PDB file of C-alpha atoms in Angstrom:
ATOM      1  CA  UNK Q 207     -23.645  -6.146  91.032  1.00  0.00           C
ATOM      2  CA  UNK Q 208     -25.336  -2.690  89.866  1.00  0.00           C
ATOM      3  CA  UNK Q 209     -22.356  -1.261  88.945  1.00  0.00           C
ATOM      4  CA  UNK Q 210     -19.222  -3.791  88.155  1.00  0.00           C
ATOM      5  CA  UNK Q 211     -21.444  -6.928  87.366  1.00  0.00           C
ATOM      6  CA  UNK Q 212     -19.986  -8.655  90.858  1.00  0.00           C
ATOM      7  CA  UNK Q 213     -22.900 -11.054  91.578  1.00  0.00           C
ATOM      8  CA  UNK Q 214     -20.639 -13.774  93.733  1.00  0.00           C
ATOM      9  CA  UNK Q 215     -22.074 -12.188  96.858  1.00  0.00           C
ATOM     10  CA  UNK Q 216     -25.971 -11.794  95.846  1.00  0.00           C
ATOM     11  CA  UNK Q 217     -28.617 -14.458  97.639  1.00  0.00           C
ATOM     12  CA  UNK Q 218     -30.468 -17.212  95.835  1.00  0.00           C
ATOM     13  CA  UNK Q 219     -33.790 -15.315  96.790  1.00  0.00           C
ATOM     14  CA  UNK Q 220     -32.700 -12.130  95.318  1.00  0.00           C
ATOM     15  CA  UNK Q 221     -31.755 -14.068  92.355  1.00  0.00           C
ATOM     16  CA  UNK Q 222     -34.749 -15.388  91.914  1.00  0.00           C
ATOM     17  CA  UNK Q 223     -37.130 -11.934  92.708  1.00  0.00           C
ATOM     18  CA  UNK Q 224     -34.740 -10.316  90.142  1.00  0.00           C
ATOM     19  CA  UNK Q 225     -35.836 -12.992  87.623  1.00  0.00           C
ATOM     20  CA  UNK Q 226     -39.383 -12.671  88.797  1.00  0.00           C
ATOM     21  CA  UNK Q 227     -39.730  -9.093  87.840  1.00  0.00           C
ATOM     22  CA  UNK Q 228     -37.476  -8.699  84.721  1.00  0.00           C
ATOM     23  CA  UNK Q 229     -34.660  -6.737  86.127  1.00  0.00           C
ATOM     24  CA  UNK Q 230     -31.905  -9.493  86.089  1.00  0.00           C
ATOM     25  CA  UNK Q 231     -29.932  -7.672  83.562  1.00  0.00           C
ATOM     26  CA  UNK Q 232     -29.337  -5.495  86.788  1.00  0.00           C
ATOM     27  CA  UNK Q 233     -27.144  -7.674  88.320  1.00  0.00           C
ATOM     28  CA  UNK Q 234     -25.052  -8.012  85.031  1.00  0.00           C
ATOM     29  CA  UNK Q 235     -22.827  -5.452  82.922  1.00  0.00           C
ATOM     30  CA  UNK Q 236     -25.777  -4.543  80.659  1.00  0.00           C
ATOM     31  CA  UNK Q 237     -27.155  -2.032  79.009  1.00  0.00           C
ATOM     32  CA  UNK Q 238     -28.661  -1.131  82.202  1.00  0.00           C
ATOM     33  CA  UNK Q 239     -25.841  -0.385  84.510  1.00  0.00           C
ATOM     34  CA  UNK Q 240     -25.085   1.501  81.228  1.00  0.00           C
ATOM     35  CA  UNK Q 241     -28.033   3.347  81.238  1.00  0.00           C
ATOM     36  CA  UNK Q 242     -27.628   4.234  85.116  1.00  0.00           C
ATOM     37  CA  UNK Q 243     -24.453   5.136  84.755  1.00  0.00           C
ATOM     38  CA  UNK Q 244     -25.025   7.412  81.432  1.00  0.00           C
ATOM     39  CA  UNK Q 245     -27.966   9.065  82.864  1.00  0.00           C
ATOM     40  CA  UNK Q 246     -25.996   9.982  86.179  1.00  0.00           C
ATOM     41  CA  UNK Q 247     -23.454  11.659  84.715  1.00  0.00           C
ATOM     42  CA  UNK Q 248     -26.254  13.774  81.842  1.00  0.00           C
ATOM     43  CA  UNK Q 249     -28.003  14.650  84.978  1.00  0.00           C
ATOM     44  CA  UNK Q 250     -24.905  15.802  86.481  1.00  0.00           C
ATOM     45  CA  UNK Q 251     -23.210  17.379  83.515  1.00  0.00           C
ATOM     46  CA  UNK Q 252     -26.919  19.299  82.936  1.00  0.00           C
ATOM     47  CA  UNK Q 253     -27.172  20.757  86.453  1.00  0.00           C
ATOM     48  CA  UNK Q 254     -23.254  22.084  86.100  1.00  0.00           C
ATOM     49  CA  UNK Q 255     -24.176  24.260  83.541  1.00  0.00           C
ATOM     50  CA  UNK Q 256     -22.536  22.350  80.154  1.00  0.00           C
ATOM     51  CA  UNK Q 257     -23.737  23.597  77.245  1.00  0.00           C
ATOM     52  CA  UNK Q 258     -25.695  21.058  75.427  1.00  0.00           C
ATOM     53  CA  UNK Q 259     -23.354  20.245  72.777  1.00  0.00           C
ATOM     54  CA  UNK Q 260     -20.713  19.439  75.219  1.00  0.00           C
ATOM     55  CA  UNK Q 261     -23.350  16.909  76.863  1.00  0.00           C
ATOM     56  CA  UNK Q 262     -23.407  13.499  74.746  1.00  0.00           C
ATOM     57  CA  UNK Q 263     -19.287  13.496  74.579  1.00  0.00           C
ATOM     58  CA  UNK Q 264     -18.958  14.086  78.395  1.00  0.00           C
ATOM     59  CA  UNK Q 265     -21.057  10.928  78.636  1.00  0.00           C
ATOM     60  CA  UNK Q 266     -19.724   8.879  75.975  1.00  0.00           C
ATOM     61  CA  UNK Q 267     -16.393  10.200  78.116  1.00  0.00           C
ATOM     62  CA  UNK Q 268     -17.498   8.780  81.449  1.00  0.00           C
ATOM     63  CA  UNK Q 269     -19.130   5.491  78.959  1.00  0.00           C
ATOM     64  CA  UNK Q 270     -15.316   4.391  78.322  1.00  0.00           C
ATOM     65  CA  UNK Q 271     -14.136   5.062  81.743  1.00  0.00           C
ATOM     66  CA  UNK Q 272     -17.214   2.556  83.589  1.00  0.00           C
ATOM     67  CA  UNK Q 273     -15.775   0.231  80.305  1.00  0.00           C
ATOM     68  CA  UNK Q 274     -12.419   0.414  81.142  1.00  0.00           C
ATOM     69  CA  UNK Q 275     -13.396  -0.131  85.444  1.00  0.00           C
ATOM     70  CA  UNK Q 276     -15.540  -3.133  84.546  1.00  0.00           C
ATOM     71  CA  UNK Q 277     -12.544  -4.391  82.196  1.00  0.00           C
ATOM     72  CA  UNK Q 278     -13.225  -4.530  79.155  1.00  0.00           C
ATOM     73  CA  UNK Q 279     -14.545  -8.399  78.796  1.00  0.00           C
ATOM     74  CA  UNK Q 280     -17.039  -9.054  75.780  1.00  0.00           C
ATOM     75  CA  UNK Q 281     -19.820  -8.449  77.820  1.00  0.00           C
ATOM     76  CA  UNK Q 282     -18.729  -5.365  78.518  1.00  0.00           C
ATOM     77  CA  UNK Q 283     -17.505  -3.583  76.135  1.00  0.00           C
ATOM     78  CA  UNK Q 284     -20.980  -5.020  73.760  1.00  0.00           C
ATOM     79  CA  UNK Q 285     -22.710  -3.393  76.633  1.00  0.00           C
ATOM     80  CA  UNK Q 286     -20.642   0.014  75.965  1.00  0.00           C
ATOM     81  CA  UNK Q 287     -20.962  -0.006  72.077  1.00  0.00           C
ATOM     82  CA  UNK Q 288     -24.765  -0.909  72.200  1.00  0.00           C
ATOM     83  CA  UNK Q 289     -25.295   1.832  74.839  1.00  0.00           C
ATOM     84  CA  UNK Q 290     -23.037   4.427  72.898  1.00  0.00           C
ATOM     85  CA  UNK Q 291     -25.541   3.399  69.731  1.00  0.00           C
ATOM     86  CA  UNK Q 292     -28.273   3.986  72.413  1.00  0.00           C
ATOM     87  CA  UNK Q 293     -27.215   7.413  73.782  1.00  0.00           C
ATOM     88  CA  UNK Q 294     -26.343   8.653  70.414  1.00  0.00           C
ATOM     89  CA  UNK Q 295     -29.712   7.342  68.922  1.00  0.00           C
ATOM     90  CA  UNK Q 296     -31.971   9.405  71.652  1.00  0.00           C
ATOM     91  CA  UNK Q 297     -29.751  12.454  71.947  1.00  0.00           C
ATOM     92  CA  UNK Q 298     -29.454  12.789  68.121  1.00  0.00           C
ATOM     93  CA  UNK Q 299     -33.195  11.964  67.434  1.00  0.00           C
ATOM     94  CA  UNK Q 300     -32.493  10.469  63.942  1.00  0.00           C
ATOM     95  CA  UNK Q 301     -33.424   7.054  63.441  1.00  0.00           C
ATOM     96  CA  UNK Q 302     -31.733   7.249  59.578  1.00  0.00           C
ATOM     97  CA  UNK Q 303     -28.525   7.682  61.682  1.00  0.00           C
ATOM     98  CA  UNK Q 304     -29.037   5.656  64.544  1.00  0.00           C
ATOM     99  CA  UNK Q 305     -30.227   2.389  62.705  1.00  0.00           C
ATOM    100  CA  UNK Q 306     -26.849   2.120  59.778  1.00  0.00           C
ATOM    101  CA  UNK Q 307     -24.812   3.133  63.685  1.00  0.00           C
ATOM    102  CA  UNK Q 308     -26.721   0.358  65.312  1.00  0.00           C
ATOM    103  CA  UNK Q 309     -25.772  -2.561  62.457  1.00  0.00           C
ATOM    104  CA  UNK Q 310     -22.580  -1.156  62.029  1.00  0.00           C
ATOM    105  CA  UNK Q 311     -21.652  -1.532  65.626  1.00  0.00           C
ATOM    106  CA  UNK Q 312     -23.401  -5.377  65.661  1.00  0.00           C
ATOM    107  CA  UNK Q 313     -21.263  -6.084  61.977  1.00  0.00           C
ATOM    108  CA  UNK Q 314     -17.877  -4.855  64.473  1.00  0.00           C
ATOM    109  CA  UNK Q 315     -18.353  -6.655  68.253  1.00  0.00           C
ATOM    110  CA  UNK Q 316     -19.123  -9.789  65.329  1.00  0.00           C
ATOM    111  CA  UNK Q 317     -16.283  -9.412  63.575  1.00  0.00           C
ATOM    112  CA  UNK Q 318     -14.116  -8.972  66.758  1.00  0.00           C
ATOM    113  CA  UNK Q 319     -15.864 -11.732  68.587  1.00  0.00           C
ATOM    114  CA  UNK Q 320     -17.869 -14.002  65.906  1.00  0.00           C
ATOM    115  CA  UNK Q 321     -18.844 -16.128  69.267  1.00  0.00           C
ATOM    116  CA  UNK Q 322     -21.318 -13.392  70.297  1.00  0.00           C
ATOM    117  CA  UNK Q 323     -23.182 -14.123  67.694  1.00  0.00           C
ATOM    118  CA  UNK Q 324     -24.551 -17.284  69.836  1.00  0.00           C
ATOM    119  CA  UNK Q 325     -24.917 -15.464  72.831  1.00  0.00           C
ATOM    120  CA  UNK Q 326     -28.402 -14.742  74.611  1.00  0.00           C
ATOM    121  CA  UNK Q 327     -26.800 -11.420  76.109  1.00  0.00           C
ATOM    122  CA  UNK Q 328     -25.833  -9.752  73.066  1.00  0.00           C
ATOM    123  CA  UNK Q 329     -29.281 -10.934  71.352  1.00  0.00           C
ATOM    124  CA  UNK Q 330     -30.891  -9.064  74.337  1.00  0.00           C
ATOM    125  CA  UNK Q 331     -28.563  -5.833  73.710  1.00  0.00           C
ATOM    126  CA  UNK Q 332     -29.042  -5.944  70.607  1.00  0.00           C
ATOM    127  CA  UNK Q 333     -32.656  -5.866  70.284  1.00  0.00           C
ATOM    128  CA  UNK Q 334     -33.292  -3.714  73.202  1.00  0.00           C
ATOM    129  CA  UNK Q 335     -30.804  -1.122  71.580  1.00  0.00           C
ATOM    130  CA  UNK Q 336     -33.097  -1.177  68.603  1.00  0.00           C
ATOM    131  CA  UNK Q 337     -36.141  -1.183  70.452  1.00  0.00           C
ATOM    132  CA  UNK Q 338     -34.740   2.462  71.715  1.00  0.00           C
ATOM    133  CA  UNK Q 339     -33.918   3.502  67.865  1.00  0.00           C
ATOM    134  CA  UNK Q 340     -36.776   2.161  66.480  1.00  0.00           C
ATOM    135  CA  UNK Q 341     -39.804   3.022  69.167  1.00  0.00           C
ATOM    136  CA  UNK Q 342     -38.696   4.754  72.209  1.00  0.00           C
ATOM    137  CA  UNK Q 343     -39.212   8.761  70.380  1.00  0.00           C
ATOM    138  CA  UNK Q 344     -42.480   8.105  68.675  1.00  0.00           C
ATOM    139  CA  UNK Q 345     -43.708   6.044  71.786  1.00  0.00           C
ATOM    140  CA  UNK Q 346     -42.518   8.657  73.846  1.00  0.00           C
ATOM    141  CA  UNK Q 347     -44.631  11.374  71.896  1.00  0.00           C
ATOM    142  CA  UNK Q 348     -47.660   9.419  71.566  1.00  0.00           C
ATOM    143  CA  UNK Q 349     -47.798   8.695  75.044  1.00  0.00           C
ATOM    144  CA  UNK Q 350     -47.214  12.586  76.107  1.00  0.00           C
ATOM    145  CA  UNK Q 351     -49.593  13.552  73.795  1.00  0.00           C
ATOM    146  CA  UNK Q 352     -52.238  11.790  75.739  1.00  0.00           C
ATOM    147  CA  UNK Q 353     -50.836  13.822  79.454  1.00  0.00           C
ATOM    148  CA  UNK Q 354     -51.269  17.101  80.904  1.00  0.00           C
ATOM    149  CA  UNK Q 355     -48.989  19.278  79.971  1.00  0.00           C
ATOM    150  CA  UNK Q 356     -46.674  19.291  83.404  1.00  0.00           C
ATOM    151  CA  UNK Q 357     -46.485  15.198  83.248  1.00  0.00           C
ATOM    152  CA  UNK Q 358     -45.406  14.950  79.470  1.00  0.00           C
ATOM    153  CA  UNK Q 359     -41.791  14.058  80.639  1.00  0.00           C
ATOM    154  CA  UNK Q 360     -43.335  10.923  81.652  1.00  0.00           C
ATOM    155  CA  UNK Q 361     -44.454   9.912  78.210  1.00  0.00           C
ATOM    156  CA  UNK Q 362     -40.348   9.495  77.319  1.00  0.00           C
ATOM    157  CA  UNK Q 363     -39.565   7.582  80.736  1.00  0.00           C
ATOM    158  CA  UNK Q 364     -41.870   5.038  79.964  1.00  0.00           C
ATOM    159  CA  UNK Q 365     -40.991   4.732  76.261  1.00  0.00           C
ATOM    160  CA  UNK Q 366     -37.518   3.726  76.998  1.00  0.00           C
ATOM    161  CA  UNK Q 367     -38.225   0.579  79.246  1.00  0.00           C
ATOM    162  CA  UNK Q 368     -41.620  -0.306  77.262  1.00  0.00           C
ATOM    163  CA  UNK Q 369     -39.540  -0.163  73.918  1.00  0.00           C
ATOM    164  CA  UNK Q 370     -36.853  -2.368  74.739  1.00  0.00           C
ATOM    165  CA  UNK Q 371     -38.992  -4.822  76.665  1.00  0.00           C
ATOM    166  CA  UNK Q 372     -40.913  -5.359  73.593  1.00  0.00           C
ATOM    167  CA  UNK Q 373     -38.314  -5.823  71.259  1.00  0.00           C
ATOM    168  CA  UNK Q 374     -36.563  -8.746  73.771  1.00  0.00           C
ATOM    169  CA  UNK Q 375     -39.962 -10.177  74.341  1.00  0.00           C
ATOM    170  CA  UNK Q 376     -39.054 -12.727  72.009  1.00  0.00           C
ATOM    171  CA  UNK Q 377     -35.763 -13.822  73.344  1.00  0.00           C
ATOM    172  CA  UNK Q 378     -37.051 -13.515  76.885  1.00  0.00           C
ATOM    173  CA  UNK Q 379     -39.714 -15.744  76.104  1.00  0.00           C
ATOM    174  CA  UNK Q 380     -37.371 -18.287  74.966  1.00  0.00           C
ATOM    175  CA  UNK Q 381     -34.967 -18.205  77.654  1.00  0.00           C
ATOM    176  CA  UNK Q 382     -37.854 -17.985  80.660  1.00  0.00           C
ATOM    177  CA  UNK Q 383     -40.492 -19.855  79.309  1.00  0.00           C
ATOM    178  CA  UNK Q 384     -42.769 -16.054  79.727  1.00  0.00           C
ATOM    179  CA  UNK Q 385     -42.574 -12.579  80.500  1.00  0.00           C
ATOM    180  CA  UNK Q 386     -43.368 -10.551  83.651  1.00  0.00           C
ATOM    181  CA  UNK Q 387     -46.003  -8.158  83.506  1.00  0.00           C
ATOM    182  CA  UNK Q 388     -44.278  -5.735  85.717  1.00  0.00           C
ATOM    183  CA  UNK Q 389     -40.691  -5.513  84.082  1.00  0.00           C
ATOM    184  CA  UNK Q 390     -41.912  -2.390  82.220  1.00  0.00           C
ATOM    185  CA  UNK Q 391     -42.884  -0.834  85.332  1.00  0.00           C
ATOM    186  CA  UNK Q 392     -39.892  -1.828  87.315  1.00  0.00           C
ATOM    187  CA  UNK Q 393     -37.511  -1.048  84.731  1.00  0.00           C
ATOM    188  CA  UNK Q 394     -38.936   2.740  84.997  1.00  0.00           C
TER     189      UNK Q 394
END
């Protein structure tokens, strides 16, 4: 379920602790498994040696390949475009680009599937995609501003989860009935 989205074999009472603590988008192709597998291989690619340049297309690289081994079903391949807008958003640091990149992928997966526009998932990739553009680099730098100097890496690793959880607070509200106080925490 972490990587592929297979879920037929998970128990009820995981289900439900999943749900509990705002990490069911775990156990589905999301932008999560996205985000795992993205920052495996920029954490592998970084410790070979790459020069930085060649970073962001080796991942977008190994982005199409965990696309094309999840086949590429809607949910999939929204969860690849909105994490390529993502990855592109935090490596480039330019919300002018990232933003007109973020509606012009949403304008695309709509016109290739106008159905999405009624789905819950793509609602929730959407907005936590712009929750990244939008607030995950000033959060990050307000919050490391307030650390010691040798924790200040922390200040971006809990901008990312506290950024998109606030921009789906809305939709998770309507589709749970509330929100868990720990997702952020779990999420990081």
């Amino acid at each position: 379920g972490l990587v592929i989205g297979d879920t037929s074999l998970t128990p009820p009472d995981l289900t439900e602790d999943m749900r509990a603590t705002g990490m069911t988008h775990l156990s589905a192709v999301s932008g999560s498994n996205v985000a795992l597998v993205c920052g495996a291989v920029a954490v592998l690619v970084a410790r070979a040696g790459v020069a930085r340049r060649w970073r962001t297309p080796l991942v977008l690289l190994a982005l199409v390949g965990f696309v094309l081994l999840c086949r590429p079903e809607p949910s999939v391949l929204r969860a690849g475009v909105m994490g390529s807008v993502g990855l592109l958003a935090l490596s480039s640091g330019r919300r002018r680009v990232s933003l007109p990149a973020l509606g012009a992928a949403v304008v695309l997966l709509l016109c290739v599937d106008p159905w999405l526009a009624r789905s819950h998932g793509f609602a929730l990739s959407t907005l936590a995609t712009l929750g990244l553009v939008l607030w995950s680099r000033p959060w990050g730098d307000a919050i490391a501003g307030c650390l010691p100097a040798r924790m200040r890496l922390l200040g971006d690793a809990v901008a990312v989860p506290l950024a998109a959880q606030v921009a789906c607070a809305p939709v998770i509200v309507l589709l749970q009935g509330s929100i868990t106080t720990v997702a952020v925490l779990a999420n990081l």
